[in-house]
Short mmCIF file of C-alpha atoms (C1' of nucleotides) and ligand atoms in Angstrom, two decimals:
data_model
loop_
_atom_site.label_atom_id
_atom_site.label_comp_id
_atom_site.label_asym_id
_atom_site.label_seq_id
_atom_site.Cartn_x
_atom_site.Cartn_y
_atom_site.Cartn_z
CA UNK A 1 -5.62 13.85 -17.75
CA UNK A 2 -2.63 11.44 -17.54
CA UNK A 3 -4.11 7.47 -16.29
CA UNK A 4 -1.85 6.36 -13.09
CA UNK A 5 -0.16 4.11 -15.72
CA UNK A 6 1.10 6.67 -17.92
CA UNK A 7 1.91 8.65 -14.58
CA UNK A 8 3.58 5.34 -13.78
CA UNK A 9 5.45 4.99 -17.10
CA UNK A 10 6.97 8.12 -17.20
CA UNK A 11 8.26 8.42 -13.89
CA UNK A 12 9.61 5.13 -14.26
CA UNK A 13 11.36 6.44 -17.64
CA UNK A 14 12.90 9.19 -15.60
CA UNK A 15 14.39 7.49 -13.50
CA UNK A 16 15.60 4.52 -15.81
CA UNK A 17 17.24 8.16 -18.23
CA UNK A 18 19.04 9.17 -15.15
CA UNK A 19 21.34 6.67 -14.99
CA UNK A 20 21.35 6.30 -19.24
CA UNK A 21 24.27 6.86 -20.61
CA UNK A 22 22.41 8.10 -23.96
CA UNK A 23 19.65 9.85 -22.68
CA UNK A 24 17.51 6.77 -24.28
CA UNK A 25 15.65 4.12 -22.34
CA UNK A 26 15.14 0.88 -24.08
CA UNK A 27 11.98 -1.30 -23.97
CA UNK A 28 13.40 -4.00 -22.41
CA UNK A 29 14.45 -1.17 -19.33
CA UNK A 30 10.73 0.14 -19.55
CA UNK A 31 9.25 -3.28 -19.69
CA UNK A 32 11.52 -4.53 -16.48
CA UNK A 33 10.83 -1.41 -14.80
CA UNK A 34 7.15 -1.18 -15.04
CA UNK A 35 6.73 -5.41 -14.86
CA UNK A 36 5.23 -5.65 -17.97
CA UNK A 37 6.04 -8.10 -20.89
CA UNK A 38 8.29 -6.19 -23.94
CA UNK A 39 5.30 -6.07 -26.17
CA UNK A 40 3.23 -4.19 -23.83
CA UNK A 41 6.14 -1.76 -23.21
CA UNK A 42 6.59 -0.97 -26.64
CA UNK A 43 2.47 -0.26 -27.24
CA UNK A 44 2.68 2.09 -24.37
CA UNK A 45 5.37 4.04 -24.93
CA UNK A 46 3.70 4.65 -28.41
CA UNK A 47 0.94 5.86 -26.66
CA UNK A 48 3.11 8.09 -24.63
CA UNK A 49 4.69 9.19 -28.11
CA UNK A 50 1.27 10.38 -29.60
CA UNK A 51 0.58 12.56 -26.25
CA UNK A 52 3.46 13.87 -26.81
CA UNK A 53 4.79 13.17 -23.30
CA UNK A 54 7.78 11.05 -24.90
CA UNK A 55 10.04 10.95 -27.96
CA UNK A 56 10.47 7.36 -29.12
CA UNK A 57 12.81 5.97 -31.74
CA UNK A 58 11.79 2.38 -32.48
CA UNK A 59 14.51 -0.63 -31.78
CA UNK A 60 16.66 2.81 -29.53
CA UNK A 61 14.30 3.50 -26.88
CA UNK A 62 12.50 6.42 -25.11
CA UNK A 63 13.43 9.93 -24.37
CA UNK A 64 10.85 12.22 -22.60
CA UNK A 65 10.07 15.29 -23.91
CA UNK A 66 9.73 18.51 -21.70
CA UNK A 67 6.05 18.22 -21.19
CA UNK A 68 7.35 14.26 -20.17
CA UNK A 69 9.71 15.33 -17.61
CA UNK A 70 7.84 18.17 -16.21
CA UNK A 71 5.22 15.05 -15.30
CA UNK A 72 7.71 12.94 -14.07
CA UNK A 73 9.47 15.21 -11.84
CA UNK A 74 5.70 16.05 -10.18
CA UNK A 75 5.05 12.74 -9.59
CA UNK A 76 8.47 12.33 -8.09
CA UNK A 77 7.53 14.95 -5.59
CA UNK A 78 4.23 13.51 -5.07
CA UNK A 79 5.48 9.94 -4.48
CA UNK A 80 8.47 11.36 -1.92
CA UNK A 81 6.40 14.07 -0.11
CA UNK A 82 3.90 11.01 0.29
CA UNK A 83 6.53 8.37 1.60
CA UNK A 84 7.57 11.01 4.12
CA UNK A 85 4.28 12.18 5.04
CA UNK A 86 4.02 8.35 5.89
CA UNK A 87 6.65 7.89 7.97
CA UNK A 88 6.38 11.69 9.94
CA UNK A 89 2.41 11.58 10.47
CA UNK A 90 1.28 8.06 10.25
CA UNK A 91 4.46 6.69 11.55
CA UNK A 92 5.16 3.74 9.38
CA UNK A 93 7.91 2.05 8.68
CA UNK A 94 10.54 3.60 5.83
CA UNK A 95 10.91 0.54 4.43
CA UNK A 96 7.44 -0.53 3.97
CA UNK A 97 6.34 3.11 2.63
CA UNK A 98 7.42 2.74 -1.30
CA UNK A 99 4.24 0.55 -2.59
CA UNK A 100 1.83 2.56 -0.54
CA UNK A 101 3.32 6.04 -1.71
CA UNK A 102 2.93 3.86 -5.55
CA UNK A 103 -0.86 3.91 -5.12
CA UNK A 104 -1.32 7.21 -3.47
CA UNK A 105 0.65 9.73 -5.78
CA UNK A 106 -1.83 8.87 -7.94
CA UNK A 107 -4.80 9.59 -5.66
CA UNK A 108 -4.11 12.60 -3.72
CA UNK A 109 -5.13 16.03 -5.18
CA UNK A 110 -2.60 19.10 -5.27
CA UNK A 111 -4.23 20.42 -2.24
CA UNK A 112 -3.74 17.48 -0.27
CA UNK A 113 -0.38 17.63 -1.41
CA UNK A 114 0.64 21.20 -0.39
CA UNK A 115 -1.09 20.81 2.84
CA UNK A 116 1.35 17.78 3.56
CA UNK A 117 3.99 19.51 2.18
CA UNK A 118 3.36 22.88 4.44
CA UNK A 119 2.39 20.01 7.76
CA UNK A 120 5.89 18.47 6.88
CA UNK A 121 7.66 22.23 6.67
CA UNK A 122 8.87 21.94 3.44
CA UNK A 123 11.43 18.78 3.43
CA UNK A 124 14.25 18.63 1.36
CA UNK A 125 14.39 14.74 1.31
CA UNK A 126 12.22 11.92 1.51
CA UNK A 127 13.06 9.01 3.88
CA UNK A 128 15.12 7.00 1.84
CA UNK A 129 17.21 10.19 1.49
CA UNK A 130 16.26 11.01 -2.18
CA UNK A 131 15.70 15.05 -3.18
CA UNK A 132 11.86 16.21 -3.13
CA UNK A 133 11.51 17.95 -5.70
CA UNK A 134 10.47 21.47 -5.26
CA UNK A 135 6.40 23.03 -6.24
CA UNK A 136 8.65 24.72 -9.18
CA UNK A 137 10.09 21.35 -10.48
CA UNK A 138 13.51 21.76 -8.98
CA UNK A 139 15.51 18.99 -8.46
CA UNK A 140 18.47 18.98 -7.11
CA UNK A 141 20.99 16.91 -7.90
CA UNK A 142 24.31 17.02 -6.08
CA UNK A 143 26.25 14.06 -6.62
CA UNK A 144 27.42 12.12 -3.69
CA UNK A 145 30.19 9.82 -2.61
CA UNK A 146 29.33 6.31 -1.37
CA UNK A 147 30.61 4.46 1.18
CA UNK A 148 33.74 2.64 -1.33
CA UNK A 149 34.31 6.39 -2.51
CA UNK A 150 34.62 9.00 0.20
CA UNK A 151 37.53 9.76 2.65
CA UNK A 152 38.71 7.65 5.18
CA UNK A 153 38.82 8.11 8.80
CA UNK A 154 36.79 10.99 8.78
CA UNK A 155 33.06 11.59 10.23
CA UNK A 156 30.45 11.32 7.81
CA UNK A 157 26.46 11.65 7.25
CA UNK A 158 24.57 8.71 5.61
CA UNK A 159 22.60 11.20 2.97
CA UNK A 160 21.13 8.55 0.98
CA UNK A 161 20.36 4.60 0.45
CA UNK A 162 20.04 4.17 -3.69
CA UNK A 163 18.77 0.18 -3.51
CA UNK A 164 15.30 0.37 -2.28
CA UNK A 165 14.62 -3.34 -2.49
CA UNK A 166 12.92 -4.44 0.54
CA UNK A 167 15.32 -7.06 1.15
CA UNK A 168 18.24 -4.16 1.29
CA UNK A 169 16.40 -1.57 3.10
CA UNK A 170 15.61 -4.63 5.83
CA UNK A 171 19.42 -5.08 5.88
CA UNK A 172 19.72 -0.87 6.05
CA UNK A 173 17.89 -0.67 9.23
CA UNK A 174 18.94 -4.07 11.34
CA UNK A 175 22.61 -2.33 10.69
CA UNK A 176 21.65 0.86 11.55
CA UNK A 177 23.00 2.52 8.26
CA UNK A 178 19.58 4.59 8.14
CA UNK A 179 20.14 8.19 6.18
CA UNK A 180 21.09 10.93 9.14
CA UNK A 181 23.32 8.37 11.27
CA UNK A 182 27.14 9.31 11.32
CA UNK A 183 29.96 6.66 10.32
CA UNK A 184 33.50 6.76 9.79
CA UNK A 185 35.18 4.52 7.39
CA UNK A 186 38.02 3.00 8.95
CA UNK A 187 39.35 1.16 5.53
CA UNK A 188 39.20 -0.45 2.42
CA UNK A 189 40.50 -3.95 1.37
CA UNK A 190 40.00 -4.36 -2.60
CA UNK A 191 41.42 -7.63 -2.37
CA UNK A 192 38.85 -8.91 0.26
CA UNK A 193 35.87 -6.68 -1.11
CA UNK A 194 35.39 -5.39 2.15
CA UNK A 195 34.81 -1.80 3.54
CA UNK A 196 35.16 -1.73 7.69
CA UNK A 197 32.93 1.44 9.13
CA UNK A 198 32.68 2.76 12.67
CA UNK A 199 29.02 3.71 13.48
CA UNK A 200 28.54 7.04 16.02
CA UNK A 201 27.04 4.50 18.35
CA UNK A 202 29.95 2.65 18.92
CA UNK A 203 28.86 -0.31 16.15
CA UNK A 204 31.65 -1.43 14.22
CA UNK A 205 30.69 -3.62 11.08
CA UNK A 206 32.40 -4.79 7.49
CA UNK A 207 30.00 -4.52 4.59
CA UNK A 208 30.87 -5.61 0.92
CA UNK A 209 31.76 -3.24 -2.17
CA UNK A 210 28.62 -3.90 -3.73
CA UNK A 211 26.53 -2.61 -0.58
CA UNK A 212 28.77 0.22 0.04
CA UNK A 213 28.09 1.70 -3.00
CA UNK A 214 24.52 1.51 -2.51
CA UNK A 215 24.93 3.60 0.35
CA UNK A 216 25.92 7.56 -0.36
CA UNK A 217 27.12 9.87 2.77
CA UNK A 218 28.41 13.81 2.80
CA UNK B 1 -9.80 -8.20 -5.74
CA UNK B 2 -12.54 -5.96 -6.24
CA UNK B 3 -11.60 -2.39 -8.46
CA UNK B 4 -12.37 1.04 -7.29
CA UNK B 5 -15.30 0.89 -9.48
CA UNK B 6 -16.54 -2.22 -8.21
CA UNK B 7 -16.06 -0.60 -4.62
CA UNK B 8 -17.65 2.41 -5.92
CA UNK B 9 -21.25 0.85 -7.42
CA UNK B 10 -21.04 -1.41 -3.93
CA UNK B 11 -21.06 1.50 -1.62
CA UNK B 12 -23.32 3.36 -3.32
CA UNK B 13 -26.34 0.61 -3.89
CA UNK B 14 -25.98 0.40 -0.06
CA UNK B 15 -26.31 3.62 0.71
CA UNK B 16 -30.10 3.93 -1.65
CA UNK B 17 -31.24 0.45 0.10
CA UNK B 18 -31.00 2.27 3.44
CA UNK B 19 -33.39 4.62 2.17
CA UNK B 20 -35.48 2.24 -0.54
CA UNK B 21 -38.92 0.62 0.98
CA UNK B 22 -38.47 -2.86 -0.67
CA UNK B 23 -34.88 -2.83 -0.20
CA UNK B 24 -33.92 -2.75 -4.06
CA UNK B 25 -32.45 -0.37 -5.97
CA UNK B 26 -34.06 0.76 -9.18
CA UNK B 27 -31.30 0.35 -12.08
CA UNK B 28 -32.63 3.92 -12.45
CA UNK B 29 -30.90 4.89 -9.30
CA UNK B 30 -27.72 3.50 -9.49
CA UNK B 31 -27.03 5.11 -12.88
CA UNK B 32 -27.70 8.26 -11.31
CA UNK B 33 -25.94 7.72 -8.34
CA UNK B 34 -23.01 6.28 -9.98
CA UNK B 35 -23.09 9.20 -13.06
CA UNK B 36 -23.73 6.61 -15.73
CA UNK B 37 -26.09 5.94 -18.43
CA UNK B 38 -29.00 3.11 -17.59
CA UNK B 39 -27.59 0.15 -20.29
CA UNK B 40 -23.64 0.97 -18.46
CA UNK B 41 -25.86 -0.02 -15.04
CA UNK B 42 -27.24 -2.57 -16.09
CA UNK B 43 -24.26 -3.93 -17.19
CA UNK B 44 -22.31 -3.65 -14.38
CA UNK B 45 -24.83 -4.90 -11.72
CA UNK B 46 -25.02 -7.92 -13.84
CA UNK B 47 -21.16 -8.08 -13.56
CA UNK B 48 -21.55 -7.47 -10.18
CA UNK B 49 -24.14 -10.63 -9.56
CA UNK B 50 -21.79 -12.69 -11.26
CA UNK B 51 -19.01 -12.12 -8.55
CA UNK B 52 -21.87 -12.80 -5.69
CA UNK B 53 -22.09 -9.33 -4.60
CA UNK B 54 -25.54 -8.60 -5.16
CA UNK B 55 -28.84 -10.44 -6.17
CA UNK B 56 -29.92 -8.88 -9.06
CA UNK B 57 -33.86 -8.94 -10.50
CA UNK B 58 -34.33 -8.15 -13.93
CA UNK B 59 -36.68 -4.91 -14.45
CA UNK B 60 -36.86 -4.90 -10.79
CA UNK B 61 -33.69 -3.65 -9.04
CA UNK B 62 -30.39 -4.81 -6.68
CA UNK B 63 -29.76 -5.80 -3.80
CA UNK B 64 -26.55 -6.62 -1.58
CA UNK B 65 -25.62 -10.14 -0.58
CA UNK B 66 -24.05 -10.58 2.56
CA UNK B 67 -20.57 -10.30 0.97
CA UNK B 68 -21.52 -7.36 -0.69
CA UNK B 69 -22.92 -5.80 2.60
CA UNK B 70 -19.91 -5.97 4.57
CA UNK B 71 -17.72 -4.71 1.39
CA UNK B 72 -20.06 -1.72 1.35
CA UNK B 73 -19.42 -1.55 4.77
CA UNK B 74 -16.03 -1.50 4.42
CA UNK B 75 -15.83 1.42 1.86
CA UNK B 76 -17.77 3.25 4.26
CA UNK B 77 -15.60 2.87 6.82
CA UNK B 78 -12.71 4.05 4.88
CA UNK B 79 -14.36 7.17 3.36
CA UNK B 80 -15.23 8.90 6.62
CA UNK B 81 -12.59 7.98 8.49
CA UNK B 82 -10.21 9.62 5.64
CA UNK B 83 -12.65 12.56 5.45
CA UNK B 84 -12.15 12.90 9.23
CA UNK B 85 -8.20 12.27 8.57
CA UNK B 86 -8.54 14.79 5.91
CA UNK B 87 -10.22 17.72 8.09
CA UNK B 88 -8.52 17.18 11.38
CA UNK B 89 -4.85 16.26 10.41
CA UNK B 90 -4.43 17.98 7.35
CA UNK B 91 -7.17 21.36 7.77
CA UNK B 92 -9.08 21.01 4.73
CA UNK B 93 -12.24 22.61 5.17
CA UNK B 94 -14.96 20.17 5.72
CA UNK B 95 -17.72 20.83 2.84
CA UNK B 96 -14.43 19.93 0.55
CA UNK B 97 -13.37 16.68 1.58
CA UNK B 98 -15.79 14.39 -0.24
CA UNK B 99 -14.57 14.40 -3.90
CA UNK B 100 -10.68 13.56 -1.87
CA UNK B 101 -12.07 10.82 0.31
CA UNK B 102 -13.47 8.98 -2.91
CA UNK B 103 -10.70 8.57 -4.39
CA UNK B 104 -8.67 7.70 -1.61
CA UNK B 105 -11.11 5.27 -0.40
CA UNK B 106 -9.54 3.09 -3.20
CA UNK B 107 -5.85 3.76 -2.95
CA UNK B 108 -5.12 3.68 0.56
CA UNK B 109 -3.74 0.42 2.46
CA UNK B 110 -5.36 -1.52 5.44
CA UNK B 111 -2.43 -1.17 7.40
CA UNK B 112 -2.66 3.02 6.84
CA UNK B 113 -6.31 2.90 7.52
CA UNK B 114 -5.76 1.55 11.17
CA UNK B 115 -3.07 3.88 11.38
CA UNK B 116 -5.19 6.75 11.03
CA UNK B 117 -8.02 5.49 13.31
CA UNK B 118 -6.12 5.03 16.08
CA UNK B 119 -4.60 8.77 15.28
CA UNK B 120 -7.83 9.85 15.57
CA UNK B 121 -9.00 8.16 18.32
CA UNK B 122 -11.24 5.68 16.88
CA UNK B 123 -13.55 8.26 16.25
CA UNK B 124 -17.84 7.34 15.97
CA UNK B 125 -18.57 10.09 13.76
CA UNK B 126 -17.48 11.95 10.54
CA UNK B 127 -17.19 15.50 10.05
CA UNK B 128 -21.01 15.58 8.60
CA UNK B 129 -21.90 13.12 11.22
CA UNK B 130 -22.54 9.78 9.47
CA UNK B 131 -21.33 7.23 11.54
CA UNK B 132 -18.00 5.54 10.91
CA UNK B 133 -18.28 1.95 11.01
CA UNK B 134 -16.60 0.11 13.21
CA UNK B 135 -13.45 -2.24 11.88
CA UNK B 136 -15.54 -5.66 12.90
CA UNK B 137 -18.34 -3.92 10.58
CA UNK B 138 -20.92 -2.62 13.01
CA UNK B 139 -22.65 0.32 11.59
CA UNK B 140 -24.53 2.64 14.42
CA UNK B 141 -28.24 3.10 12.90
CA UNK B 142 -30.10 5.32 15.86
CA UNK B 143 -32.62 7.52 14.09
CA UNK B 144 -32.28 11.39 15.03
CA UNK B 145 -34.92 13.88 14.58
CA UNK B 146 -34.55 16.82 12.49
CA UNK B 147 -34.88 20.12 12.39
CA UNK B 148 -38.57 19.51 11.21
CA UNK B 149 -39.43 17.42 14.18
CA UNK B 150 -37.53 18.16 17.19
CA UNK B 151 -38.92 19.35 20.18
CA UNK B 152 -39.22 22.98 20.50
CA UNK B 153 -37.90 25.54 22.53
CA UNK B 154 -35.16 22.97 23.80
CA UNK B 155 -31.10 22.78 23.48
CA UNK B 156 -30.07 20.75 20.82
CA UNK B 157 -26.88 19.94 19.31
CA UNK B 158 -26.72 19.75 15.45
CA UNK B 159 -25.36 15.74 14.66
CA UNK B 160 -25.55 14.76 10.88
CA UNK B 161 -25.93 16.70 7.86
CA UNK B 162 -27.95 14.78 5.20
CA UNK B 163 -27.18 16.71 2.00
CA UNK B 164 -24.35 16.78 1.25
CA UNK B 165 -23.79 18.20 -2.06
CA UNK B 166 -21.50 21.05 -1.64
CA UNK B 167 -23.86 23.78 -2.34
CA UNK B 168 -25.85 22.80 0.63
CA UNK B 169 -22.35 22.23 2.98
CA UNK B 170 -21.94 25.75 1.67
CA UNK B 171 -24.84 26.93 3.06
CA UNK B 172 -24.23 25.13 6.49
CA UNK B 173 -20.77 25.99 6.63
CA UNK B 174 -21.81 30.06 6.16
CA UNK B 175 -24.98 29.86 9.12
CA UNK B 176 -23.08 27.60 11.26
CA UNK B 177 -24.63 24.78 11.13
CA UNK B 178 -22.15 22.24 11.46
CA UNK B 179 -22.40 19.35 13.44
CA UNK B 180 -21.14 20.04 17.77
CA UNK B 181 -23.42 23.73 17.38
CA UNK B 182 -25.84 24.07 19.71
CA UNK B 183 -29.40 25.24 19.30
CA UNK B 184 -32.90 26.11 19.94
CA UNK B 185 -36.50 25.58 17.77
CA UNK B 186 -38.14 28.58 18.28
CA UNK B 187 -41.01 27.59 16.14
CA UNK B 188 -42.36 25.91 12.76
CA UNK B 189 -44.99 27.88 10.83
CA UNK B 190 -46.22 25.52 8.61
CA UNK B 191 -48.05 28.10 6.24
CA UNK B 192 -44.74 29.91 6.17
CA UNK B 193 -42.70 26.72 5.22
CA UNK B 194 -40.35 27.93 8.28
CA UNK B 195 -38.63 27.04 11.24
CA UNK B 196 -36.78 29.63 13.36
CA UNK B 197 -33.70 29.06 14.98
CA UNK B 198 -31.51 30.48 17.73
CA UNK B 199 -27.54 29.29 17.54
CA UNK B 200 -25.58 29.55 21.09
CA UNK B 201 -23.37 32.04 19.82
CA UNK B 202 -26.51 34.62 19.52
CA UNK B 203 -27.58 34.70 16.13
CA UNK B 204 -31.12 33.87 14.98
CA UNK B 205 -32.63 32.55 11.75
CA UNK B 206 -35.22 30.98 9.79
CA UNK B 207 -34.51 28.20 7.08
CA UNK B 208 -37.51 26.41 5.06
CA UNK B 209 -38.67 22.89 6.07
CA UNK B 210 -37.00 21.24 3.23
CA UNK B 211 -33.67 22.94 4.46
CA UNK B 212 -34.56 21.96 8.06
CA UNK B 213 -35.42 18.50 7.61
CA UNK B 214 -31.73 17.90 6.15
CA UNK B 215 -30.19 19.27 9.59
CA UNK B 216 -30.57 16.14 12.15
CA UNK B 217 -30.07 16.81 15.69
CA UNK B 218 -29.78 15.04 19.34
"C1'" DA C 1 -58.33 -1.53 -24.19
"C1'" DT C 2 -54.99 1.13 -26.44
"C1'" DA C 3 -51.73 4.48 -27.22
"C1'" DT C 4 -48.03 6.88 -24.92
"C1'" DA C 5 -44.58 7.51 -21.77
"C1'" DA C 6 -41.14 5.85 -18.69
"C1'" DA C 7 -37.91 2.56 -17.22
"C1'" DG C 8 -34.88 -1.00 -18.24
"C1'" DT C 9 -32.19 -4.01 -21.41
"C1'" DT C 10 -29.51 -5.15 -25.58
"C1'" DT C 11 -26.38 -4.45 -29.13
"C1'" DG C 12 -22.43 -2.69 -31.22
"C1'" DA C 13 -18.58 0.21 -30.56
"C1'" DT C 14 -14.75 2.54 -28.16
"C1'" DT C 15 -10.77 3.36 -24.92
"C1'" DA C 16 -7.15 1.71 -21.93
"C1'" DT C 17 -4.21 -1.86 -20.71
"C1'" DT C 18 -2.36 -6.17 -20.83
"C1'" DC C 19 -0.44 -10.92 -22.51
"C1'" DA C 20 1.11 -14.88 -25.59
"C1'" DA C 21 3.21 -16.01 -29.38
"C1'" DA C 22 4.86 -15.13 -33.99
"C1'" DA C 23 7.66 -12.17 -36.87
"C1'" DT C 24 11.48 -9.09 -37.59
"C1'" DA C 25 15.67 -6.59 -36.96
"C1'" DC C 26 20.06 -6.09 -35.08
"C1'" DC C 27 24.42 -7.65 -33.20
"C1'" DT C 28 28.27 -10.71 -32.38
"C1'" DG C 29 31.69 -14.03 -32.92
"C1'" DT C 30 33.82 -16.91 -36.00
"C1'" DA D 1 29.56 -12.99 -44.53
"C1'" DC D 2 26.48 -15.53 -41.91
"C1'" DA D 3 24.46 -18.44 -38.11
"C1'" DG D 4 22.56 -17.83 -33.79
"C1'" DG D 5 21.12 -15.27 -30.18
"C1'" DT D 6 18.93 -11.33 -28.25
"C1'" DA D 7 15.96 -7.43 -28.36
"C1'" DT D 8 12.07 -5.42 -30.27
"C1'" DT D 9 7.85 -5.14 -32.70
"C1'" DT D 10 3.58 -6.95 -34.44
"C1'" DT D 11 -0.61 -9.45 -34.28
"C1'" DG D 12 -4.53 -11.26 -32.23
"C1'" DA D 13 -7.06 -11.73 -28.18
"C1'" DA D 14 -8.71 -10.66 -23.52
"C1'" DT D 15 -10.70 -7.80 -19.54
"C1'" DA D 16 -12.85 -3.74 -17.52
"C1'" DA D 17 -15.65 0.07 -18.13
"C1'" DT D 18 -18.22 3.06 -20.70
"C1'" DC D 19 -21.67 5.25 -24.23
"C1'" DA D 20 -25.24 5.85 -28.01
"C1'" DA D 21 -28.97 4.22 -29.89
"C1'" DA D 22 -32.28 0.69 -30.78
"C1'" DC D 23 -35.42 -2.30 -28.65
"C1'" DT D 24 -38.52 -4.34 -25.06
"C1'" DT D 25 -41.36 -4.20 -20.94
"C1'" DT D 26 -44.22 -2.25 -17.83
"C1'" DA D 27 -47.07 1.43 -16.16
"C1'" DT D 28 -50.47 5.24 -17.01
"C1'" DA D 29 -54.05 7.73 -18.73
"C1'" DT D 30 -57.58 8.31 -21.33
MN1 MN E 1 2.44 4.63 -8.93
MN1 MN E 2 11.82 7.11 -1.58
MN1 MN E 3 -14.81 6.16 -4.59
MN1 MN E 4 -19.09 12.16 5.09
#
DNA sequence: ATATAAAGTTTGATTATTCAAAATACCTGT
DNA sequence: ACAGGTATTTTGAATAATCAAACTTTATAT
């Protein structure tokens, strides 16, 4: 059975491959990711290279295998299905779910899990808007325009929030940008770095480049 | 910050001083409890003396300090109140919630843990009856009688189930004895190592004294 | 009073995970 | 082509938890 570090390590991988342009994660990624010092990263992912749960190429980086990514994506469900179970049943608060759901995915048994995900009806997304992964591994993965892509002056869904820093998930909800609201995005000033939206609730506000891409809508 | 198997060697040397005449436990007993060998006991109580959790007596057995007390407590606390979670808002069956609730005991979050009790409704009891300390620490400790010495020929309702290994839940589960039934002593014949029952709902039947004496009623 | 048996302790080793610091390899700009 | 800088790897050590097996104490039973 897989520790909850190696459970941690490879869905951190995942996610750091994602956005890769390679397909190859390098130690300094893994070590930043996981807050560990390099030389720790690098006697890890070994590990993960003799159980076969990772392909490494020393001074390129990591690559999981299938057995890797079949992990990863279950503990991606797990950790989502969790974060929403926390926020629908317990009623926290989405933005201080993530380090809870970090402990938990590692402690709940499949049953538990299935029973949540049947008490939940079978979501779709978790509350920061990212897919849960289906019992069969399916992820999808639609790609979505953000806030300094998509069309102006036409109604939109917030579908997804892709910083999930505290600090920018505080900022998320005191602006009412949570996934589910509806916005309009009036316009676009490159020069000024500025996007101007119109929330459903009458709210008008100006956000920067950087945070508008942070925030995707369909 | 004490680790799940510090948590886990805590909770359990409570639980054999309750029932222990001298109030120590036997190094003996701990290993067993815990599923370790002697010399991995004995190394960890030490461990655990060292961080002021117990007083330990060479050749002689354990005991909880103060601080280890209201730890123990605390664990306690947190395991039946996440069985109870488990049964009532997720519909696991009751005889298979233990294994769940000690791992979870570990993983789960203060904040989470009041979230769930006042779900529940700050509930007294667990779903095999043991009290659920309160969050300032106090521990109900009324002594029940038992199927072995209650008063016959009298309506009873069954409170606390005492073994709880899951062959014996089984058992419980499959007569209906679980804790809320009411019932009736018919009689004891000691010769005959049996008690007779009568359950509310009709049915009759006749366990053995050791069987009886781990049913505790009110 | 001794020999056994039972219970408890020690010793030496192993696995998992981590860090600090030294060593090495790779890349970049001149 | 090479000096310096950056990234990565290696080495050596630490902590937490465990086991097997040897050893020591204490209890028991003749
Ligand atoms: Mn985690
Ligand atoms: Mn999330
Ligand atoms: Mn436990
Ligand atoms: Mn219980």
């Amino acid at each position: 059975m897989a520790t909850s570090t190696v459970e941690d390590y490879i869905k951190q991988i995942y996610l750091e491959q994602i956005d890769s342009i390679d397909g190859f994660v390098t130690m300094g990624r893994v070590a930043i990711s996981l807050g560990v010092v390099p030389g720790t990263a690098t006697t890890m992912v070994k590990s993960l290279a003799d159980s076969e749960l990772v392909n490494y190429e020393p001074r390129v980086g990591v690559r999981l295998t299938e057995a890797g990514e079949e992990l990863a994506i279950q503990m991606l469900r797990r950790h989502r299905l969790i974060e929403l179970f926390l926020v629908e049943t317990l009623g926290l608060d989405w933005s201080e779910i993530h380090e809870e759901a970090e402990k938990l995915e590692h402690a709940i048994s499949d049953r538990v899990l299935e029973q949540m995900d049947t008490l939940l009806g079978h979501p779709k997304v978790d509350p920061h808007g990212d897919p849960i992964p289906s019992e069969s591994g399916n992820l999808s993965n639609e790609l979505l325009m953000n806030l300094g892509n998509c069309i102006l002056n036409q109604p939109l869904n917030i579908a997804r929030i892709t910083d999930q820093s505290s600090e920018f998930l505080q900022f998320v909800n005191k602006s009412g940008l949570m996934p589910g609201v509806e916005l309009t995005v009036l316009k676009r000033e490159s020069a000024a770095d500025a996007i101007t939206l119109h929330l459903s609730n009458g709210m008008s506000l100006v956000v920067g480049t950087l945070a508008g891409e942070k925030i995707l809508v369909e």
